[in-house]
mmCIF file of C-alpha atoms in Angstrom:
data_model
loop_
_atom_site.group_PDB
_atom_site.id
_atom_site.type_symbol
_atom_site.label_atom_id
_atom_site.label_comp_id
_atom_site.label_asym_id
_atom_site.label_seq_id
_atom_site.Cartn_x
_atom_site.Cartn_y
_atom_site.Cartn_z
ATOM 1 C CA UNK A 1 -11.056 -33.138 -9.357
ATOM 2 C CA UNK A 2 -7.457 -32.713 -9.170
ATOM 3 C CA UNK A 3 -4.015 -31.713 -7.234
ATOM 4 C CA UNK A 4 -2.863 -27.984 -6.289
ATOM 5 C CA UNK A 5 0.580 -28.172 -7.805
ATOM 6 C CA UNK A 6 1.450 -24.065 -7.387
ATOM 7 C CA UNK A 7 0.416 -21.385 -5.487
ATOM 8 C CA UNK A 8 1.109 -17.357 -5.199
ATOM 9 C CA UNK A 9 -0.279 -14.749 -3.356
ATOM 10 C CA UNK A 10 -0.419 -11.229 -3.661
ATOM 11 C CA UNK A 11 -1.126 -8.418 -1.211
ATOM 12 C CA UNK A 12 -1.254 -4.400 -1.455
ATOM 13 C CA UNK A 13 1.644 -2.711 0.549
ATOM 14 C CA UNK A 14 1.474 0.952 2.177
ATOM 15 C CA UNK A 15 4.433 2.888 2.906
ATOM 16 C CA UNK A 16 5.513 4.921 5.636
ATOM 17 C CA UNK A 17 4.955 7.627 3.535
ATOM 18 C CA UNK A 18 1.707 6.841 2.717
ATOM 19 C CA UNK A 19 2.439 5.343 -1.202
ATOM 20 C CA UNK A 20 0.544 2.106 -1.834
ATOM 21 C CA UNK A 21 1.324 -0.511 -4.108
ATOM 22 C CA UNK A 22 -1.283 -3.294 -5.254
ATOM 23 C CA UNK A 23 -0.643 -6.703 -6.163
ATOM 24 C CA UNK A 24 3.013 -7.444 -4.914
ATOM 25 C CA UNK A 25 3.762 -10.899 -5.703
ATOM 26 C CA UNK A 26 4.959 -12.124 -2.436
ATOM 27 C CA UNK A 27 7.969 -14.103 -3.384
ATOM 28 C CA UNK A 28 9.568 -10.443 -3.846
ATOM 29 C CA UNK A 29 9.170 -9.563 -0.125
ATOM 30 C CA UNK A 30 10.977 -9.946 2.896
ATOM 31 C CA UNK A 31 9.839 -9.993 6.473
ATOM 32 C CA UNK A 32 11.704 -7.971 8.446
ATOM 33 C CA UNK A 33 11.508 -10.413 11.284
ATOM 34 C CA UNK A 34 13.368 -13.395 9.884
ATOM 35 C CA UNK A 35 12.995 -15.295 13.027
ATOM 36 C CA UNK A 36 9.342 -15.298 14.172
ATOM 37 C CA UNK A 37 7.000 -17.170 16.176
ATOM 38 C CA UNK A 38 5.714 -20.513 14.835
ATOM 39 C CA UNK A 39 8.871 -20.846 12.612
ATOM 40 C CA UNK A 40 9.965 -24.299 11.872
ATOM 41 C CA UNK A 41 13.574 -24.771 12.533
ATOM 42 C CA UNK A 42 16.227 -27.737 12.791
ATOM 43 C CA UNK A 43 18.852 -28.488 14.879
ATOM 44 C CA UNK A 44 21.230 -31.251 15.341
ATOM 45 C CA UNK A 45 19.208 -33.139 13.725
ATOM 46 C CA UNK A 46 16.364 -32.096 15.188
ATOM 47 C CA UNK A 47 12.665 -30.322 13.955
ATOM 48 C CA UNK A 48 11.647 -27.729 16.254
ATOM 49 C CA UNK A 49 9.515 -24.651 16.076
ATOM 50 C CA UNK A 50 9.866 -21.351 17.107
ATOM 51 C CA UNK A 51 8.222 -20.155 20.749
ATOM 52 C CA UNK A 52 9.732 -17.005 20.807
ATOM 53 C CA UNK A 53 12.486 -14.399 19.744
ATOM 54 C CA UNK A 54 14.710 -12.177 22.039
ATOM 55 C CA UNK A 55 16.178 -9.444 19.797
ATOM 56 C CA UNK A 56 19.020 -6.825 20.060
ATOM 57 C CA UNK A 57 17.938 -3.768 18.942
ATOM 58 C CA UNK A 58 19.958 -0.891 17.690
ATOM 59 C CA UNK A 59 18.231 3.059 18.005
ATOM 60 C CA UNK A 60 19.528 5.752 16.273
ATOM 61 C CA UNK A 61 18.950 9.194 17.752
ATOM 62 C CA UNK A 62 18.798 12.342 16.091
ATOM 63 C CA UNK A 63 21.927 13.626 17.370
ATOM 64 C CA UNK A 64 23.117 10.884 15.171
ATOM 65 C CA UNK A 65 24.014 8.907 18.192
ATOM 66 C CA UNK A 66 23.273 4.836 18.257
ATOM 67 C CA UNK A 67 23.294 2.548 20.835
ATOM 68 C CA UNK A 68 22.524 -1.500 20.909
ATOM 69 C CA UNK A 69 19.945 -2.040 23.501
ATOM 70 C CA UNK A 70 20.195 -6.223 24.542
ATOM 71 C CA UNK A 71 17.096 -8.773 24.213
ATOM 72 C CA UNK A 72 17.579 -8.329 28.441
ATOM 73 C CA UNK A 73 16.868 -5.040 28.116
ATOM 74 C CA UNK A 74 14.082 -4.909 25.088
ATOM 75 C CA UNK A 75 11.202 -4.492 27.252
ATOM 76 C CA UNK A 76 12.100 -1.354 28.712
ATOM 77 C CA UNK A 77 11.391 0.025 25.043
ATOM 78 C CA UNK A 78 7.931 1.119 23.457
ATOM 79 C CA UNK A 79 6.395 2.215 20.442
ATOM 80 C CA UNK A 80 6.149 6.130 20.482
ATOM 81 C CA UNK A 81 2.994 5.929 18.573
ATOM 82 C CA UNK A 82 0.234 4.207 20.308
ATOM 83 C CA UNK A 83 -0.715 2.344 16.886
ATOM 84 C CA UNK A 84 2.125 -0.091 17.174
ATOM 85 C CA UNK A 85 1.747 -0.992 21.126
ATOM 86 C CA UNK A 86 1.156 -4.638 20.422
ATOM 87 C CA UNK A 87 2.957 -4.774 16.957
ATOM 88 C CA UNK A 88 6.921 -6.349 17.235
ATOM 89 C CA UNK A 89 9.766 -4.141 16.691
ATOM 90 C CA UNK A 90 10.921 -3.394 13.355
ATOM 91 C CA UNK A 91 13.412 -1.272 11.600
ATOM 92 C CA UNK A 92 12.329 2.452 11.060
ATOM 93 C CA UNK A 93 9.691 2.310 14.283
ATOM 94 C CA UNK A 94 9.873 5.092 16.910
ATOM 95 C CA UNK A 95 11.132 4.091 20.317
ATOM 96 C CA UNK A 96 11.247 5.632 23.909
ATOM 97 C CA UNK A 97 12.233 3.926 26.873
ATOM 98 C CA UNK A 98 10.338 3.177 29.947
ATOM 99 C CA UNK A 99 13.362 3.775 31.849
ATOM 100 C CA UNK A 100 16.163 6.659 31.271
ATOM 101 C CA UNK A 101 18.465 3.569 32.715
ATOM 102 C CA UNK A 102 17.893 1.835 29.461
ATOM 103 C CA UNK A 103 19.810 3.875 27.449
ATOM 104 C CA UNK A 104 22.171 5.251 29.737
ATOM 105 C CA UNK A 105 23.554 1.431 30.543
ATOM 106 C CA UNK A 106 23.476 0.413 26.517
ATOM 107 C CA UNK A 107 26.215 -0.194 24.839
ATOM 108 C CA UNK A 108 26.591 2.943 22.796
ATOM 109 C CA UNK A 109 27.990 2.364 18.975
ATOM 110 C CA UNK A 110 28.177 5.986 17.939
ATOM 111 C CA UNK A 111 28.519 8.491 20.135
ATOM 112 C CA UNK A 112 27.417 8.460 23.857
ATOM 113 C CA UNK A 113 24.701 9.099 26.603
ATOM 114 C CA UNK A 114 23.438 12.298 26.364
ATOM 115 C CA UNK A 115 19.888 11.671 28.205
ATOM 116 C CA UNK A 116 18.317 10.804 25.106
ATOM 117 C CA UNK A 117 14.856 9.239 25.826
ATOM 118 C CA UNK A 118 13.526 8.080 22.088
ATOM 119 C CA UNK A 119 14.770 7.085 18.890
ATOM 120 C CA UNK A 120 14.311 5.107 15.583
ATOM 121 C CA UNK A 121 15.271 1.572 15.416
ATOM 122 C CA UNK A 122 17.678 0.830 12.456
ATOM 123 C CA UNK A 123 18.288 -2.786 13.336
ATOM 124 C CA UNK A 124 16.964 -6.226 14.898
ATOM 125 C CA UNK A 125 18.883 -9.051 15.454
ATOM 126 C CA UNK A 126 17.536 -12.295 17.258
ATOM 127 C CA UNK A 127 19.937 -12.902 20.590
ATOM 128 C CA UNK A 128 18.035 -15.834 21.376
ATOM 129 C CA UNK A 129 15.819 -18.094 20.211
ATOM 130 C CA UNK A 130 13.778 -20.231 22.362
ATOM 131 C CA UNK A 131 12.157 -23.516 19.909
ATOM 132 C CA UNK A 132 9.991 -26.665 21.256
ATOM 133 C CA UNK A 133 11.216 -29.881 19.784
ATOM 134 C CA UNK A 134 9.261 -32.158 17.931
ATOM 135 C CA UNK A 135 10.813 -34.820 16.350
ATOM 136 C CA UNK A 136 14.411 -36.056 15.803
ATOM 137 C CA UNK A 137 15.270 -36.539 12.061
ATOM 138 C CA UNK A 138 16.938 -40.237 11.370
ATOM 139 C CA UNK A 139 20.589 -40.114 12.368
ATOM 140 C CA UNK A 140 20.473 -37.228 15.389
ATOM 141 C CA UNK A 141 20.996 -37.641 18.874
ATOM 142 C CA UNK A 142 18.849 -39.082 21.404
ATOM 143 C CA UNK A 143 18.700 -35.738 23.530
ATOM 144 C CA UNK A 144 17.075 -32.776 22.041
ATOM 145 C CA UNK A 145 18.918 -29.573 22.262
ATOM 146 C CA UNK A 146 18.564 -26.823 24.552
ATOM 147 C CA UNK A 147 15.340 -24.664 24.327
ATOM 148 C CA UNK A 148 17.068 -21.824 24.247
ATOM 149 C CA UNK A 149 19.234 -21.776 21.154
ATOM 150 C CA UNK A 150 21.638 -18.753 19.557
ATOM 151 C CA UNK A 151 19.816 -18.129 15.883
ATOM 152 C CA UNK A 152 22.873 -19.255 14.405
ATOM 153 C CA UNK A 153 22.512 -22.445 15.346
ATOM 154 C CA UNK A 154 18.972 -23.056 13.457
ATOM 155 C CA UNK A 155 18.263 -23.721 10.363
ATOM 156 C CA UNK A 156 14.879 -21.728 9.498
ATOM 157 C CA UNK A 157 12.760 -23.862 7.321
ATOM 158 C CA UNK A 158 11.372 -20.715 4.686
ATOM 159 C CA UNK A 159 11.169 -22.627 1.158
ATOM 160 C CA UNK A 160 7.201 -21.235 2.295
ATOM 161 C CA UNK A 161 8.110 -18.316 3.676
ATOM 162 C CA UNK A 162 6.213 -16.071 0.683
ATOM 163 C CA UNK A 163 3.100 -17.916 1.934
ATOM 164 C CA UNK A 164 3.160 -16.628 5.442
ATOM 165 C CA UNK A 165 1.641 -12.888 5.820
ATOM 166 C CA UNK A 166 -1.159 -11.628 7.671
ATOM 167 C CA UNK A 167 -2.650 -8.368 7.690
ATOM 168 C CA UNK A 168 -0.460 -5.739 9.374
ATOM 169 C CA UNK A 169 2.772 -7.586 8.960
ATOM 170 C CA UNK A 170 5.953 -5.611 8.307
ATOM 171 C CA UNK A 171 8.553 -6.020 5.301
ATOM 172 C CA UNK A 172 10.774 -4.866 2.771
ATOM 173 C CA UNK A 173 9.764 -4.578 -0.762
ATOM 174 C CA UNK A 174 12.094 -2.838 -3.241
ATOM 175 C CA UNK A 175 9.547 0.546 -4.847
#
């Protein structure tokens, strides 16, 4: 008998390139999706956790040309490669839009509308967060705040974080 005082867990990493790497401890990982579904968060004094994430995404094209597509207009984009159809954006995967109005009504970073129709996503950033909450700590308000929050209002809750992969996540590990 006795009390599990530490744990670590290691998984094997492929890279886009193909290049796999066994045993990554992962403490030295990053998700590339800091705010995800099922996060704990807190707010005013309040615990929440996470229902979903509405992200601004920004494509690169290979005329060199960016634009930032909103969280309102995130649907209209899909995985070029049918193997990520149900994964969540991240960095590096290949986009096209369901619409050419998508990226013709973006707000373009680096140069402009040239009937581009896909790209490669260099950035996410949450827009919006939308949290259920739970419990209010001792001291907070009486009224829960919104369900839709701005990410920089939350407080993500990660002193765990290295404990939460599954199979076919995505993040950054330095080769």
């Amino acid at each position: 008998k006795g009390v599990v005082t530490s744990t670590r867990i290691h998984v094997d990493v492929r890279f886009s390139d193909g290049m796999v790497i066994t045993d990554v401890d992962t403490r030295e990982m990053r998700h590339l999706q800091p705010m995800r579904q099922g996060n704990w968060v807190v707010s005013e004094g309040w615990l929440g956790r996470v229902l979903n994430c509405k992200d601004d995404i920004v494509v690169r094209f290979d005329d060199e040309s960016c634009c930032l597509v909103s969280s309102s207009s995130s649907s209209d984009l899909v995985p070029v490669q049918k193997m990520y159809e149900r994964s969540p954006f991240f960095p590096s995967m290949m986009v096209k839009a369901n619409s050419p109005e998508t990226f013709k009504n973006s707000r373009w970073i680096q140069g402009s509308y040239e009937k581009q129709t896909r790209g490669m996503i260099i950035s996410i950033k949450p827009s919006e967060v939308l949290v259920v909450w739970i419990t209010a700590l001792h001291g907070a308000s009486t009224q829960p705040p919104r369900v839709s929050c701005p990410p920089e209002k939350l407080q993500v809750l990660n002193h765990f974080g290295n404990t939460w992969w599954r199979l076919g996540d995505r993040g950054s590990y330095p080769r």
